[in-house]
mmCIF file of C-alpha atoms and ligand atoms in Angstrom:
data_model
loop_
_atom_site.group_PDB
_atom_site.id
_atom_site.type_symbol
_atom_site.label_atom_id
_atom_site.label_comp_id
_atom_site.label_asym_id
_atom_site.label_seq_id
_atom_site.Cartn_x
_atom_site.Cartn_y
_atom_site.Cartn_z
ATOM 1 C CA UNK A 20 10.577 -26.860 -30.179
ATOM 2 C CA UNK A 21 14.287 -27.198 -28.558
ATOM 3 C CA UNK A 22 13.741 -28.320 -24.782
ATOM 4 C CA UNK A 23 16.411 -27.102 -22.549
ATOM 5 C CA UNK A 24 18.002 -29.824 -20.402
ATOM 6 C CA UNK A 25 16.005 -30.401 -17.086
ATOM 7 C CA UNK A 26 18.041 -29.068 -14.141
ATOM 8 C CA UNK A 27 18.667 -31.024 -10.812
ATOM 9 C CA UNK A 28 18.759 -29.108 -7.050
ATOM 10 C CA UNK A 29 19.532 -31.509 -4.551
ATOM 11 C CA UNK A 30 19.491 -31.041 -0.511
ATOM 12 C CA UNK A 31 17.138 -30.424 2.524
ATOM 13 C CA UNK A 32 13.976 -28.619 1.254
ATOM 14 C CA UNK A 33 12.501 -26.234 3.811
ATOM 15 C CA UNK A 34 10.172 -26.204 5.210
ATOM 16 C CA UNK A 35 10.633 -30.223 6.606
ATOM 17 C CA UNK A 36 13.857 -30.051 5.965
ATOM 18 C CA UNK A 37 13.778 -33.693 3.892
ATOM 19 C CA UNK A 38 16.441 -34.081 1.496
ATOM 20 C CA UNK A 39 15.257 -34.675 -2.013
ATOM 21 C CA UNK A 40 15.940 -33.579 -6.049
ATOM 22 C CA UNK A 41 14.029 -31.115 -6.800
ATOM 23 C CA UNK A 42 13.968 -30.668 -11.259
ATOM 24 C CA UNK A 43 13.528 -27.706 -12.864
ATOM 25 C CA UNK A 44 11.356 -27.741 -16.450
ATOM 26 C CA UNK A 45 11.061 -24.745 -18.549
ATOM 27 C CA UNK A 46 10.689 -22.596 -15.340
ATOM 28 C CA UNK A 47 8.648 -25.156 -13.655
ATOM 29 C CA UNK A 48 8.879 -27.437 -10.506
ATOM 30 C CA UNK A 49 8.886 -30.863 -10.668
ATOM 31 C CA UNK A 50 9.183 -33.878 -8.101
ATOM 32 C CA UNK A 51 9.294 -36.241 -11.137
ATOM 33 C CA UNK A 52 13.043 -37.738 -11.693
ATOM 34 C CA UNK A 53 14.190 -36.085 -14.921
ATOM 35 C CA UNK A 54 16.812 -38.737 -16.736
ATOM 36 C CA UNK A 55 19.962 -36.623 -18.098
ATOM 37 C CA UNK A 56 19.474 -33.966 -15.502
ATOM 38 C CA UNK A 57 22.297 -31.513 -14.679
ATOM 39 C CA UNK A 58 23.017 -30.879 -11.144
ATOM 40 C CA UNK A 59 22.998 -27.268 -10.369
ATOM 41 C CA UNK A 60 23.619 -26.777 -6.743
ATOM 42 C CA UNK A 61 23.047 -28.406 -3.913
ATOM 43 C CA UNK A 62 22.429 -27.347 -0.634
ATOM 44 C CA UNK A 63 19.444 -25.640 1.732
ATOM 45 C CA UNK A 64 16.520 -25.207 -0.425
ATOM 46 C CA UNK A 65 13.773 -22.744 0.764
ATOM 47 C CA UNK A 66 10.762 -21.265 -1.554
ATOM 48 C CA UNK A 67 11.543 -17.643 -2.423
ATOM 49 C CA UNK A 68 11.819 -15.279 0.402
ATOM 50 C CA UNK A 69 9.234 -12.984 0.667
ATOM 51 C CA UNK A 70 9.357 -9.095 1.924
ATOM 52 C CA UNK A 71 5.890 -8.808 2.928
ATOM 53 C CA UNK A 72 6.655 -4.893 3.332
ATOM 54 C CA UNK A 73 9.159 -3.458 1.417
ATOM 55 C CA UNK A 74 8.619 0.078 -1.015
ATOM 56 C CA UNK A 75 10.017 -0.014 -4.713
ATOM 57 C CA UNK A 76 10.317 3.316 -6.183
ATOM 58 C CA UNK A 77 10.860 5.198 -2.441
ATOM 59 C CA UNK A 78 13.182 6.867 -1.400
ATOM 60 C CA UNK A 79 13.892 9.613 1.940
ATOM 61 C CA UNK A 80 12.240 12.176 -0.197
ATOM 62 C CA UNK A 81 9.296 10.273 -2.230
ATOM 63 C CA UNK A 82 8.918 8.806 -5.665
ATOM 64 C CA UNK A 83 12.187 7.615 -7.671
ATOM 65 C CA UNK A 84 12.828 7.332 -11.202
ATOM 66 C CA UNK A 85 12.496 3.762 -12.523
ATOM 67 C CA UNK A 86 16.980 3.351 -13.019
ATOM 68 C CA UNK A 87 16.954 3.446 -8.850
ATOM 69 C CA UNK A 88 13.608 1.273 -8.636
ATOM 70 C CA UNK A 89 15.274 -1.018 -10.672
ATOM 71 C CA UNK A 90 18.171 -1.203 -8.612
ATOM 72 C CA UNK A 91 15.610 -1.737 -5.293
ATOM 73 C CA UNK A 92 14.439 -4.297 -6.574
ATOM 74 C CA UNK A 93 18.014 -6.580 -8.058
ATOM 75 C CA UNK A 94 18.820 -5.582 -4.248
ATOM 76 C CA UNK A 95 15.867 -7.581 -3.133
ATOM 77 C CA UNK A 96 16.223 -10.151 -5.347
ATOM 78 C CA UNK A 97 19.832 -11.035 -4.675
ATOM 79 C CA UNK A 98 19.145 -10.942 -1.111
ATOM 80 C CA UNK A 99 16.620 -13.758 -1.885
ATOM 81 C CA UNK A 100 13.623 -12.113 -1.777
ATOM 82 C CA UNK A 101 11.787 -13.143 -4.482
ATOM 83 C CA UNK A 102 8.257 -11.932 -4.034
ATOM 84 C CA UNK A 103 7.136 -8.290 -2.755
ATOM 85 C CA UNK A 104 4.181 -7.189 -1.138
ATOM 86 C CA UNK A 105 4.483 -3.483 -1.076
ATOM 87 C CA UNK A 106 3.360 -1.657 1.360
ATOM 88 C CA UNK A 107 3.031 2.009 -0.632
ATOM 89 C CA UNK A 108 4.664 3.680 -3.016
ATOM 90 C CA UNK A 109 4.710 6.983 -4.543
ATOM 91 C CA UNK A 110 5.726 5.944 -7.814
ATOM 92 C CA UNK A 111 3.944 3.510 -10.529
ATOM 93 C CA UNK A 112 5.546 0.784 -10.361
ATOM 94 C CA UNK A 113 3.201 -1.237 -12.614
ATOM 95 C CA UNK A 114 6.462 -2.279 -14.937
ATOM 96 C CA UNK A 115 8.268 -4.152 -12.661
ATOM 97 C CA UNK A 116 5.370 -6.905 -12.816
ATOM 98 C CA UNK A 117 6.642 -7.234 -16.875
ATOM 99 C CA UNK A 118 10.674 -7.726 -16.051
ATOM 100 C CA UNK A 119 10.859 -11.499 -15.588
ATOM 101 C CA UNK A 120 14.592 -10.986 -14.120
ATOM 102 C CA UNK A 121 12.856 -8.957 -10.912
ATOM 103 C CA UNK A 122 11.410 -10.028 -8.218
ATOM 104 C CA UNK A 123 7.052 -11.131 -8.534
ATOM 105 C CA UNK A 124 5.540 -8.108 -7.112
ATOM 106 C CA UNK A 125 2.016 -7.403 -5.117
ATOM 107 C CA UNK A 126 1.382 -3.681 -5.511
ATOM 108 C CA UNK A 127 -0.935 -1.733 -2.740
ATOM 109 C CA UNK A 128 -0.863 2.000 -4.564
ATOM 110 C CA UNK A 129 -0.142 4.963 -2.299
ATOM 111 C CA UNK A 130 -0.438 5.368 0.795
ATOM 112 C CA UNK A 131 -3.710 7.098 2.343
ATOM 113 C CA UNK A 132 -2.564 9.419 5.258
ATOM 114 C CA UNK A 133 -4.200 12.260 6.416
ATOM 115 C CA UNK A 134 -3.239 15.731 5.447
ATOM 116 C CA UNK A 135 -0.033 16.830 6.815
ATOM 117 C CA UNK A 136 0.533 13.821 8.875
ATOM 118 C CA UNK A 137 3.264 11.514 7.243
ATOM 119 C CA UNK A 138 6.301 11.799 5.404
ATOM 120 C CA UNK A 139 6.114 14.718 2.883
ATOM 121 C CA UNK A 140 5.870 13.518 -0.698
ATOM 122 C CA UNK A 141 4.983 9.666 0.187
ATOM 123 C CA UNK A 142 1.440 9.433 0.686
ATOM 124 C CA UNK A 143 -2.205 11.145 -0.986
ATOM 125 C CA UNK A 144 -3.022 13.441 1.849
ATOM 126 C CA UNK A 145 -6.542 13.305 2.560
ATOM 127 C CA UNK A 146 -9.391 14.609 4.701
ATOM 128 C CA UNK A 147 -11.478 12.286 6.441
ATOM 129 C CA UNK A 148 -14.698 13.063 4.552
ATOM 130 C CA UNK A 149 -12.648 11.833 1.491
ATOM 131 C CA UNK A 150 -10.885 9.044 2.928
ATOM 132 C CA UNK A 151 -13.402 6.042 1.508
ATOM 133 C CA UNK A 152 -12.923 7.218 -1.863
ATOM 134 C CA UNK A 153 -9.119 7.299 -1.612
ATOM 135 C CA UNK A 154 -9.533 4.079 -0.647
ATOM 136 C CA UNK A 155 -11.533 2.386 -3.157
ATOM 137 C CA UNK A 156 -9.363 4.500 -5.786
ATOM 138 C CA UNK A 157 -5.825 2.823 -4.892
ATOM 139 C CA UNK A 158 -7.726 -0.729 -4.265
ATOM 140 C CA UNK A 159 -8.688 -0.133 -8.209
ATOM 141 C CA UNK A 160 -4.931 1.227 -8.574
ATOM 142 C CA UNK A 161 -3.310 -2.095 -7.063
ATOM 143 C CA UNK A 162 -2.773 -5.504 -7.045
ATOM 144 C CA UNK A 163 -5.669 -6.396 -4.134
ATOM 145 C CA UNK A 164 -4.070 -4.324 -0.915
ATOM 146 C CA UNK A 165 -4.379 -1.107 0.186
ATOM 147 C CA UNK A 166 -2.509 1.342 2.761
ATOM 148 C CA UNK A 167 -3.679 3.444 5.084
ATOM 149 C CA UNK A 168 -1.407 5.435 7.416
ATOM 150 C CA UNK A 169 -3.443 4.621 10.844
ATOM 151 C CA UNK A 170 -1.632 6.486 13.195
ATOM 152 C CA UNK A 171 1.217 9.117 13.106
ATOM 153 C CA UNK A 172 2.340 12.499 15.075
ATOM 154 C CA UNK A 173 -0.070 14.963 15.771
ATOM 155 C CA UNK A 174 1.922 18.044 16.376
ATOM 156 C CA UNK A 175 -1.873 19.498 18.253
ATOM 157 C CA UNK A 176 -1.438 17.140 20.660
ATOM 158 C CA UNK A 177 2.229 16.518 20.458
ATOM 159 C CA UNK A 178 1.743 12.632 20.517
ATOM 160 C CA UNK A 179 1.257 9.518 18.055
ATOM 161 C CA UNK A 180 -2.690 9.993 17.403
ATOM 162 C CA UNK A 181 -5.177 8.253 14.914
ATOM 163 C CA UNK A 182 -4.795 9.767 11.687
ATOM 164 C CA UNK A 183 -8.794 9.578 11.220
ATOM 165 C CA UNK A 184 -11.877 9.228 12.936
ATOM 166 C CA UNK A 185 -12.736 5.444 13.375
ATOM 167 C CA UNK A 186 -15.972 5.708 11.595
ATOM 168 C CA UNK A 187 -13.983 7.224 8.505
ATOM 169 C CA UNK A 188 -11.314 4.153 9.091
ATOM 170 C CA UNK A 189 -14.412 1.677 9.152
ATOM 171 C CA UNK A 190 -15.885 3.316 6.232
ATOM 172 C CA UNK A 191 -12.527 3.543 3.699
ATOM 173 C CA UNK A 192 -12.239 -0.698 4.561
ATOM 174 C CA UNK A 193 -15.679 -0.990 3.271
ATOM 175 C CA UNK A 194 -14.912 0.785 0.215
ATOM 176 C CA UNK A 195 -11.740 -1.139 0.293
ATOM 177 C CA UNK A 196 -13.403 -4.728 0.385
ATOM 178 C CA UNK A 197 -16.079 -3.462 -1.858
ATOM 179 C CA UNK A 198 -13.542 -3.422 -4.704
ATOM 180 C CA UNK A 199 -12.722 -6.681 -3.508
ATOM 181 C CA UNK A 200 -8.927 -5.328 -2.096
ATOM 182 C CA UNK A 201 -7.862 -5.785 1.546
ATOM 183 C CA UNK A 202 -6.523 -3.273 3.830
ATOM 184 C CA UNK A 203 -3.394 -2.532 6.225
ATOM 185 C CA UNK A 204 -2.443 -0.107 8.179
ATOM 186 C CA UNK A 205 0.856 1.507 9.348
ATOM 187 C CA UNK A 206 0.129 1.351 13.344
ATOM 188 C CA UNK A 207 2.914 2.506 16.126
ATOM 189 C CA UNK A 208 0.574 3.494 18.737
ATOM 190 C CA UNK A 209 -2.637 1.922 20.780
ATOM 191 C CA UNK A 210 -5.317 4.260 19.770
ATOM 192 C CA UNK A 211 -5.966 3.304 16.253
ATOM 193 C CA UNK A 212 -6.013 -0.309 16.665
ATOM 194 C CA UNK A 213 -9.064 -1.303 18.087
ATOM 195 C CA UNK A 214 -11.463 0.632 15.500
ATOM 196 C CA UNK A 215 -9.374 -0.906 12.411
ATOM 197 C CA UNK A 216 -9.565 -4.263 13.661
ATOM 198 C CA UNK A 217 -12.869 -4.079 15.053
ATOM 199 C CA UNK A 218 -13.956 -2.982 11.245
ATOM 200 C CA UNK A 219 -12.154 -6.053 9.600
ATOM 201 C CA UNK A 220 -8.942 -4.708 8.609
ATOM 202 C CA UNK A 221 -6.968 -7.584 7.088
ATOM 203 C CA UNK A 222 -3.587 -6.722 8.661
ATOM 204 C CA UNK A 223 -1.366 -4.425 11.154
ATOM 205 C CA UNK A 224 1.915 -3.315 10.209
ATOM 206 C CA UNK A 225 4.183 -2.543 13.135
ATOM 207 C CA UNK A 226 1.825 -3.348 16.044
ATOM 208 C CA UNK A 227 3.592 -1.969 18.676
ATOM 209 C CA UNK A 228 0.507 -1.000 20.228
ATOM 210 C CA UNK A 229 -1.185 -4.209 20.623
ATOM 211 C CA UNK A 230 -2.710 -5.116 24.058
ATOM 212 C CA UNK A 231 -3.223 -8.673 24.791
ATOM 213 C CA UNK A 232 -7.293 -7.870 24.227
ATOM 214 C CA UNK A 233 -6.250 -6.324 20.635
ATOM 215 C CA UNK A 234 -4.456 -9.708 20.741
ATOM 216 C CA UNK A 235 -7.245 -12.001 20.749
ATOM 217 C CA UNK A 236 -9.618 -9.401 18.893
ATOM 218 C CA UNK A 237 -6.595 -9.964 15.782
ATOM 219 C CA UNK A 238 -7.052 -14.116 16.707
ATOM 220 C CA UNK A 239 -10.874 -14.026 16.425
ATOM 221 C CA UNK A 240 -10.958 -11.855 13.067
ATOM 222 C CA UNK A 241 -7.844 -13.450 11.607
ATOM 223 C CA UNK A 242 -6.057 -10.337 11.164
ATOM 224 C CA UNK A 243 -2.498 -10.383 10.339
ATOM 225 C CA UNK A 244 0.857 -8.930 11.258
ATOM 226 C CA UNK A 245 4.033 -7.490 9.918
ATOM 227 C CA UNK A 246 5.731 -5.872 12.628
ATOM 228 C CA UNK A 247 8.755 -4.780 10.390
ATOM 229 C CA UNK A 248 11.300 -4.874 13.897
ATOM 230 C CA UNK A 249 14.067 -3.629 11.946
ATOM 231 C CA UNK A 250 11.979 -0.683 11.820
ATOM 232 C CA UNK A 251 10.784 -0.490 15.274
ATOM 233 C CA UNK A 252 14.648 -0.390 16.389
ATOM 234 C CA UNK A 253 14.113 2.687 15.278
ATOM 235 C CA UNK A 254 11.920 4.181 18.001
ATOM 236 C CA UNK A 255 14.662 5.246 20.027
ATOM 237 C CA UNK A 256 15.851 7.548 17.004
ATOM 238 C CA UNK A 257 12.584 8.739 17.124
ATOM 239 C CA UNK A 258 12.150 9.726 20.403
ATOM 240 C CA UNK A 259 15.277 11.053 20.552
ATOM 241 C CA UNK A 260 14.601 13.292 18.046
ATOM 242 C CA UNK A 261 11.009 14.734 19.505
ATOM 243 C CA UNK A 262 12.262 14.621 22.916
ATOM 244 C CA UNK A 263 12.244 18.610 23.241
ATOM 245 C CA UNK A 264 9.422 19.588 20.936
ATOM 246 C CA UNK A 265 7.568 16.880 21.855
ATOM 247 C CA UNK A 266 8.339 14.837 25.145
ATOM 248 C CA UNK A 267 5.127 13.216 25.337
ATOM 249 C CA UNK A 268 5.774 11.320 22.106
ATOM 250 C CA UNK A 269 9.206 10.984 22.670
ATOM 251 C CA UNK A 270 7.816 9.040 26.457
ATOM 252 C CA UNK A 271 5.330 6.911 24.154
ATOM 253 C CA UNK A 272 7.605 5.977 21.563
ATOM 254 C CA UNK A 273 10.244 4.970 24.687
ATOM 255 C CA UNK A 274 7.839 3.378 26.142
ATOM 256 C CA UNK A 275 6.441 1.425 22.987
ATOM 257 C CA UNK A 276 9.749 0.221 22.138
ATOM 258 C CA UNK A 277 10.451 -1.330 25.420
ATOM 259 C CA UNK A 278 7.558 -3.246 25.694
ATOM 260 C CA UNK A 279 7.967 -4.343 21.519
ATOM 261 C CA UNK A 280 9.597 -7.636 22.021
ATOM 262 C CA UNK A 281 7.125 -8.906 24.491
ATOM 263 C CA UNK A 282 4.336 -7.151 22.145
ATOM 264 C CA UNK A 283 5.248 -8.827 19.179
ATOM 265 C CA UNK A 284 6.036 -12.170 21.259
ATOM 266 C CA UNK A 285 2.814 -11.778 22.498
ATOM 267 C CA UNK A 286 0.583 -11.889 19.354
ATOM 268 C CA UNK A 287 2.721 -14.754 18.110
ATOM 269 C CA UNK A 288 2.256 -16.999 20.901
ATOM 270 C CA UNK A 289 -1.308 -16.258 20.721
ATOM 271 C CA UNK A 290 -1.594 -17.488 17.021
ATOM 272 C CA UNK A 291 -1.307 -13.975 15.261
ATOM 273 C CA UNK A 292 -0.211 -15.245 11.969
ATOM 274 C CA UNK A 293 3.011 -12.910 11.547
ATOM 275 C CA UNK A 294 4.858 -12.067 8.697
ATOM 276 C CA UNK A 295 8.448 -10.895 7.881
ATOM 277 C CA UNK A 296 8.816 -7.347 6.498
ATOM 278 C CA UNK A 297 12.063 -5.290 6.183
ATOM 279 C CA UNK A 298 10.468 -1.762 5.616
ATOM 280 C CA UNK A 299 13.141 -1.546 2.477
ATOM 281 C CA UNK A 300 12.959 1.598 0.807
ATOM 282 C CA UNK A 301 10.890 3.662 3.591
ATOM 283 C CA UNK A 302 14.010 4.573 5.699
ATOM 284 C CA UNK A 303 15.694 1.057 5.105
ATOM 285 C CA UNK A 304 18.039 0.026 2.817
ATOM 286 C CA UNK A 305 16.641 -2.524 0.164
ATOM 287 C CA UNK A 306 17.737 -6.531 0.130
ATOM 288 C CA UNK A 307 18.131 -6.911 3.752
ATOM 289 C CA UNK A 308 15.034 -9.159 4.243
ATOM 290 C CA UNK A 309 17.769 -11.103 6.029
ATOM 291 C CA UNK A 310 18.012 -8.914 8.332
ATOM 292 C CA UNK A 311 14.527 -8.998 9.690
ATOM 293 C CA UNK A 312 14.430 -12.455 10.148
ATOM 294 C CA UNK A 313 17.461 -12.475 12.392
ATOM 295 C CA UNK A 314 15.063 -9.514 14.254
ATOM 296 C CA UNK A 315 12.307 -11.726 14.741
ATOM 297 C CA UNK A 316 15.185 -14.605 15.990
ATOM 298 C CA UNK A 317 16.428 -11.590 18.239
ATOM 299 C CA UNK A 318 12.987 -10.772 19.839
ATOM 300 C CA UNK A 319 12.431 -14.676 20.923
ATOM 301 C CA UNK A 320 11.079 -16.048 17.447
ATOM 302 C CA UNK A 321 11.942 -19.493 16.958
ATOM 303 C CA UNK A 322 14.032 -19.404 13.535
ATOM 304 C CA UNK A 323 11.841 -22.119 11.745
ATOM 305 C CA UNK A 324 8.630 -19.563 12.185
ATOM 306 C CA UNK A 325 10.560 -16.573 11.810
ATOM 307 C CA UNK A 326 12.205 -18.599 8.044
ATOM 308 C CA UNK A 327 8.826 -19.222 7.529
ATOM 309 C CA UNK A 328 7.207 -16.002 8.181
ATOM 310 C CA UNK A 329 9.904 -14.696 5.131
ATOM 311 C CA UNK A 330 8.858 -17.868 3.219
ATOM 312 C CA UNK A 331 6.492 -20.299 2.766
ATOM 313 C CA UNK A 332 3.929 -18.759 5.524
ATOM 314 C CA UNK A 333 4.151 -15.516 3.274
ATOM 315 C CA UNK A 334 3.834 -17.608 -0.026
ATOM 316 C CA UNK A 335 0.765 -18.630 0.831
ATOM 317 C CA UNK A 336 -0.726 -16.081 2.575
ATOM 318 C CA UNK A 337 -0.174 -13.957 -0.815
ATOM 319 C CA UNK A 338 -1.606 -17.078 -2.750
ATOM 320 C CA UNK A 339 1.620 -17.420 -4.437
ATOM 321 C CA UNK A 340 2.924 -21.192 -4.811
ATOM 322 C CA UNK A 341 5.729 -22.954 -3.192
ATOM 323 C CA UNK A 342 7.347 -25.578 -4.644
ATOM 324 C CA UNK A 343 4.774 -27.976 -5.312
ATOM 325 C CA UNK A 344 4.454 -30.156 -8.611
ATOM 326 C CA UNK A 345 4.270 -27.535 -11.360
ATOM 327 C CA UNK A 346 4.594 -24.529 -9.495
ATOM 328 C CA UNK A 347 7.435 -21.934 -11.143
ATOM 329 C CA UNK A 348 10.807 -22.240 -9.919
ATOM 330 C CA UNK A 349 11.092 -19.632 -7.382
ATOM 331 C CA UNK A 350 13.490 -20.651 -4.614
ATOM 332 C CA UNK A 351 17.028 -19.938 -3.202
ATOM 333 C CA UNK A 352 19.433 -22.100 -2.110
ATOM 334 C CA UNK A 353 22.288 -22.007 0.592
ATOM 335 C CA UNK A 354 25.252 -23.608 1.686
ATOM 336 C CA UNK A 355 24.169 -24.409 5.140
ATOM 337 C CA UNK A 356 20.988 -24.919 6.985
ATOM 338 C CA UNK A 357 19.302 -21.376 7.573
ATOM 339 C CA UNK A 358 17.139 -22.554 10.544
ATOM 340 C CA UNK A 359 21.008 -23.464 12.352
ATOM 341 C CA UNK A 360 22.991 -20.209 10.900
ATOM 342 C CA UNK A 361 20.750 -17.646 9.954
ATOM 343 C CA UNK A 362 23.927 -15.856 8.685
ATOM 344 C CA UNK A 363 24.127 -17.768 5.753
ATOM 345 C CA UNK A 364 20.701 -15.825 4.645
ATOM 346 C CA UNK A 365 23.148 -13.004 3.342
ATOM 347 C CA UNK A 366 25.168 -14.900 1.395
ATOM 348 C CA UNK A 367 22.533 -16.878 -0.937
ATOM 349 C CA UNK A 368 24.562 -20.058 -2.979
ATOM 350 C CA UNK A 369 22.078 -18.902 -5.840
ATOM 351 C CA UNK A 370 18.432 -17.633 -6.602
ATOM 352 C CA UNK A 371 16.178 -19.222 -8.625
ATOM 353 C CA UNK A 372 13.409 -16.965 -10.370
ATOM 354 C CA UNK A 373 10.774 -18.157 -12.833
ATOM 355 C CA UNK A 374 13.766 -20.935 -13.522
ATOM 356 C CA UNK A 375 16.372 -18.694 -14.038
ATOM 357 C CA UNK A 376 19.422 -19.464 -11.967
ATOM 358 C CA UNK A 377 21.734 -16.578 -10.413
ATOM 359 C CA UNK A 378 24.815 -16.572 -8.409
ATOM 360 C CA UNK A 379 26.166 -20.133 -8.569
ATOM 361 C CA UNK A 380 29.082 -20.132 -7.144
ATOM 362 C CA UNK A 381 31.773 -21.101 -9.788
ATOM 363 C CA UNK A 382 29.017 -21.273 -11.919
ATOM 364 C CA UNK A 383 28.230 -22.481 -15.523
HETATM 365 ZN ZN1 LIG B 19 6.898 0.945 5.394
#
C-alpha cells in the first residue's frame, strides 16, 4: 500500500501553549517523531474550532437547496470551524456528514416551536398536547440533540412568553432522553427557564434571562450554555422594531440586553460551562465563529476560556477528540498566538481536516 510521507506542524499547541511537533499519519495525530517528515507550517496550533450553534441549510426564509448549504458550510470551515453542532435546521442535511472536505457535523433536526410563534418556515409548529412526540421524532431524526424554541413573542400578550406549558416542556425532555438525545432550548426571556432546567434540560441557548438562582440551579444540574452574543447584539434591532406594536417587549428586550454582559459573566464565573456559538445561518452570516469569540472577549471573557469555549472545551463536550495520540487531524493553525491577537482568528495560516491541509500560505 503507498504510505504518504508523514507531515510535521511545529509551534505552541493550545490549549498549554507548549511548543512541540505535532505529525500527521494518514489523517491521524501523532506525538511520535516521524523520521523524513515534511514541515508544513508552523505556528499557533489549536484543535478545530467548534460552532456549537450554527444552522446549515438556513437561510432568512427557511430551508436552502444543498449548492448554498454547501457553501455554509466551506464558509465555516475556512473560518476554522471544523466541527458543527447545529442548532435546527429546516433542511436534511444528513449528506454533509459523507463530504470528508466539510466540516464534522452534529445534527439536532428541526426546531420544535409552537404554532405561529417563530420564524415562518424554520421550525415544526406544534401544539402542546403534541409537543413530546415532536420531540422524540427529531431526537430519532438527529445526531443525539434536539431543539425546542422555549420562549418567543406572544403577540396576546405583546411580550417574550414561554412557548409551552412547563409540564409539556418537562414532558417533550423525557421523550427526548428516552430516545437517549439531549435537549436545548432557544431562551431570550426569564419565564421559560426555570421549568426547562428544573426538568433536566441539557443546555440554554442565549440565556439572557438567567437570574443568579437559575445560575446555580444550571451549576447543580450541569446544564450548559451557548449564549450566541453576536446574536444578542441584536436585541436592540429587536426592540426597535416592536417598539410601537409592542412596547412591552421592546422594554424587555432593552432591558435584557443591558443586563447581558453581566448575565452571561455571571453564569461563567459561577462555573456554567459555556460554549461559543455564532448563530450562522439564523440571521448571521456563516464562518464568523471568530467573531463570537472576540464577543465573549468583549463581554469580560478571558480569551483563553473564551478560545476554549470555540475549541477544546466544545471538543469534548461533543465527545469529539482533540489532538491526542491517534485522534484525526482536525486543527488550524495561525501565525500568531490567538489568546494575544484574537484578530489573527480571521485569517487562519491553514486548516487541517481529517489530515487534509488547506490554505498554506505559499503552499505546496
Ligand atoms: Zn440559532
Amino acid at each position: 500500500m503507498p504510505h504518504e510521507p508523514a507531515q510535521r506542524f511545529r509551534g505552541p499547541v493550545l490549549p498549554d501553549g507548549e511548543a512541540r511537533d505535532l505529525y500527521v499519519v494518514e489523517g491521524r495525530i501523532t506525538h511520535e517523531p516521524q523520521p523524513g517528515a515534511e514541515t508544513v507550517a508552523e505556528g499557533w496550533i489549536v484543535p478545530g474550532l467548534v460552532d456549537a450553534h450554527c444552522h446549515l441549510g438556513l437561510d432568512d426564509f427557511g430551508a436552502t437547496d444543498d449548492a448554498a448549504t454547501e457553501q455554509q458550510a466551506i464558509a465555516d470551515r475556512d473560518g476554522g470551524a471544523l466541527l458543527i453542532r447545529d442548532a435546527g435546521s429546516a433542511a436534511d442535511t444528513r449528506w454533509i456528514q459523507d463530504r470528508d472536505d466539510l466540516p464534522r457535523l452534529i445534527r439536532c433536526g428541526r426546531h420544535i416551536a409552537a404554532t405561529r410563534r417563530y420564524i415562518r418556515g424554520y421550525a415544526h409548529e406544534v401544539e402542546p398536547a403534541e409537543l413530546a412526540t415532536y420531540a422524540a421524532q427529531e431526537a430519532r431524526n438527529g445526531d443525539g440533540w434536539i431543539k425546542l424554541v422555549g420562549d418567543w413573542i406572544s403577540r396576546d400578550e405583546g411580550d417574550l412568553a414561554p412557548s409551552f406549558p412547563a409540564e409539556a416542556f418537562a414532558d417533550a425532555i423525557a421523550a427526548a432522553h428516552a430516545e437517549g438525545a439531549k435537549v436545548t432550548a432557544h431562551c431570550f426571556g426569564h419565564g421559560v427557564l426555570p421549568g426547562l432546567i428544573e426538568a433536566g434540560i441539557d443546555c440554554i441557548e442565549h440565556g439572557t434571562g438567567l437570574t443568579e438562582d437559575l445560575i446555580d440551579a444550571m451549576v447543580e444540574h450541569g446544564t450548559r450554555l451557548v449564549p450566541t452574543v453576536m446574536q444578542l447584539d441584536k436585541f436592540p434591532e429587536h426592540a426597535a422594531a416592536g417598539a410601537e406594536r409592542f412596547p412591552a417587549y421592546a422594554a424587555t428586550m432593552t432591558d435584557l440586553y443591558a443586563r447581558m454582559p453581566a448575565t452571561i459573566m455571571a453564569a461563567h464565573e459561577a462555573g456554567v460551562p459555556i460554549y461559543a456559538g455564532s448563530d450562522g445561518g439564523g440571521i448571521s452570516r456563516h464562518g464568523n465563529i471568530a467573531g463570537e469569540v472576540e464577543a465573549l472577549v468583549r463581554i469580560g471573557m478571558p480569551a483563553h476560556d473564551a478560545l476554549g469555549a470555540a475549541s477544546w472545551r466544545a471538543r469534548e463536550w461533543l465527545g469529539v477528540d482533540g489532538l491526542e495520540e491517534g485522534a484525526s487531524a482536525d486543527f488550524v493553525v495561525y501565525d500568531r498566538n490567538p489568546v494575544e491577537d484574537l484578530s489573527v482568528l480571521r485569517t487562519p495560516a491553514c486548516t487541517v481536516l481529517r489530515g487534509v491541509v488547506r490554505g498554506v500560505v505559499g503552499g505546496r
